[in-house]
Amino acid sequence: MYDRYNRKINYLRISITDRCNLRCKYCMPEEGIQLLNHKDILRFEEILDFTKVAVNKGIDKIRITGGEPLVRKGVVNFVKELSQINGIKDLSMTTNGILLEEFAQPLKDAGLHRVNISLDTVNADHYREITRCGDLTKVINGIKAAKKAGLTPLKINCVINESSEEPDAVGVKKFCESMNIEVRFIHKMNLAKGHFSIVEGGTGGDCNLCNKLRLSSDGKLRPCLFNDVSIDIRKQGFDKAIEIALDLKPVRGTVSCQNKFNEIGG
Ligand code: SAM
């Protein structure tokens, strides 16, 4: 399927929860966030039905995100059902890796192809400081487990302040080289101020090449991270919601006061 500007749209990012087991400083306020009501969160059946409609229309690349996707109960079975939808060529997940040691093999067995793991530093103290509570050892063990399980090509997402030459980023780069893993550097963004830039080592951030739609855990389809357009898939119906999203996807991102990384998943 194509949007108004003739961009081919084949990528759907699905946030399955607004909950997270970390409190990264650039992503969430220290006191946490006002969590969504249980009834507002899409049931896995609804997400699967929506995805089938989206795949029929041309989506062939799916990423599961959050919040932290691995904190949602039933995620492995959800992945299994998702992986059985005909037409998905690339099925991946973005995770902070904290629970990955336990989940890597079950996720692989369920049909997940690969994972991107978020890691901004390999200094344990900095890691705890940035995430406000995270244990770096768990992430490292998660990365090893994901490699062992074959959730590859494994990619590390590293958020940087200024440049990929800063000490934490250099440390992550060296670690990735030693593990033979790809790393992508993402500049810290501010959605409300419209601060975004291209991803170093990846394809994100270039509006001309944007092929994405995003589905939030409460069923809002968002055609652009840096825009407040949001279509309620429960109210509009799945097919119509996708049509509207294609029609309203802006030529380029500007600002968004509605989208939050912790809800929409990046
Ligand atoms: N919990 C999962 C994780 O940590 O990967 C998935 C959700 S998290 C919001 C997705 C990605 O968004 C992470 O790589 C995170 O570093 C990134 N992110 C969050 N806030 C950001 C910001 N202000 N600027 C750039 N990236 C951000």
PDB file of C-alpha atoms in Angstrom, residues 1 50 53-54 57 213-215 219-223 229-249:
ATOM      1  CA  MET A   1       0.000   0.000   0.000  1.00  0.00           C
ATOM      2  CA  PHE A  50      -5.793  -5.907  13.100  1.00  0.00           C
ATOM      3  CA  VAL A  53      -5.996  -6.841   7.947  1.00  0.00           C
ATOM      4  CA  ALA A  54      -2.778  -4.819   7.745  1.00  0.00           C
ATOM      5  CA  LYS A  57      -3.068  -4.624   2.642  1.00  0.00           C
ATOM      6  CA  LEU A 213       2.631   2.970  10.764  1.00  0.00           C
ATOM      7  CA  ARG A 214       2.519   2.645  14.554  1.00  0.00           C
ATOM      8  CA  LEU A 215      -0.159   1.058  16.685  1.00  0.00           C
ATOM      9  CA  GLY A 219      -5.475   0.987  19.751  1.00  0.00           C
ATOM     10  CA  LYS A 220      -4.470   4.297  18.214  1.00  0.00           C
ATOM     11  CA  LEU A 221      -2.915   4.111  14.789  1.00  0.00           C
ATOM     12  CA  ARG A 222      -0.263   6.814  14.394  1.00  0.00           C
ATOM     13  CA  PRO A 223       1.054   7.550  10.920  1.00  0.00           C
ATOM     14  CA  VAL A 229      -2.681  12.425  14.039  1.00  0.00           C
ATOM     15  CA  SER A 230      -4.079   9.346  15.727  1.00  0.00           C
ATOM     16  CA  ILE A 231      -6.850   7.057  14.524  1.00  0.00           C
ATOM     17  CA  ASP A 232      -8.813   4.879  16.933  1.00  0.00           C
ATOM     18  CA  ILE A 233      -8.937   1.426  15.337  1.00  0.00           C
ATOM     19  CA  ARG A 234     -11.805   0.290  17.578  1.00  0.00           C
ATOM     20  CA  LYS A 235     -13.968   3.248  16.603  1.00  0.00           C
ATOM     21  CA  GLN A 236     -13.098   3.413  12.918  1.00  0.00           C
ATOM     22  CA  GLY A 237     -12.787  -0.285  12.174  1.00  0.00           C
ATOM     23  CA  PHE A 238      -9.459  -1.795  11.153  1.00  0.00           C
ATOM     24  CA  ASP A 239      -9.661  -1.390   7.393  1.00  0.00           C
ATOM     25  CA  LYS A 240     -10.925   2.192   7.510  1.00  0.00           C
ATOM     26  CA  ALA A 241      -8.367   3.152  10.172  1.00  0.00           C
ATOM     27  CA  ILE A 242      -5.535   2.076   7.873  1.00  0.00           C
ATOM     28  CA  GLU A 243      -7.034   3.982   4.940  1.00  0.00           C
ATOM     29  CA  ILE A 244      -7.297   7.145   7.062  1.00  0.00           C
ATOM     30  CA  ALA A 245      -3.739   6.713   8.371  1.00  0.00           C
ATOM     31  CA  LEU A 246      -2.401   6.431   4.814  1.00  0.00           C
ATOM     32  CA  ASP A 247      -4.327   9.513   3.834  1.00  0.00           C
ATOM     33  CA  LEU A 248      -3.197  11.579   6.812  1.00  0.00           C
ATOM     34  CA  LYS A 249       0.455  10.490   6.946  1.00  0.00           C
TER      35      LYS A 249
END
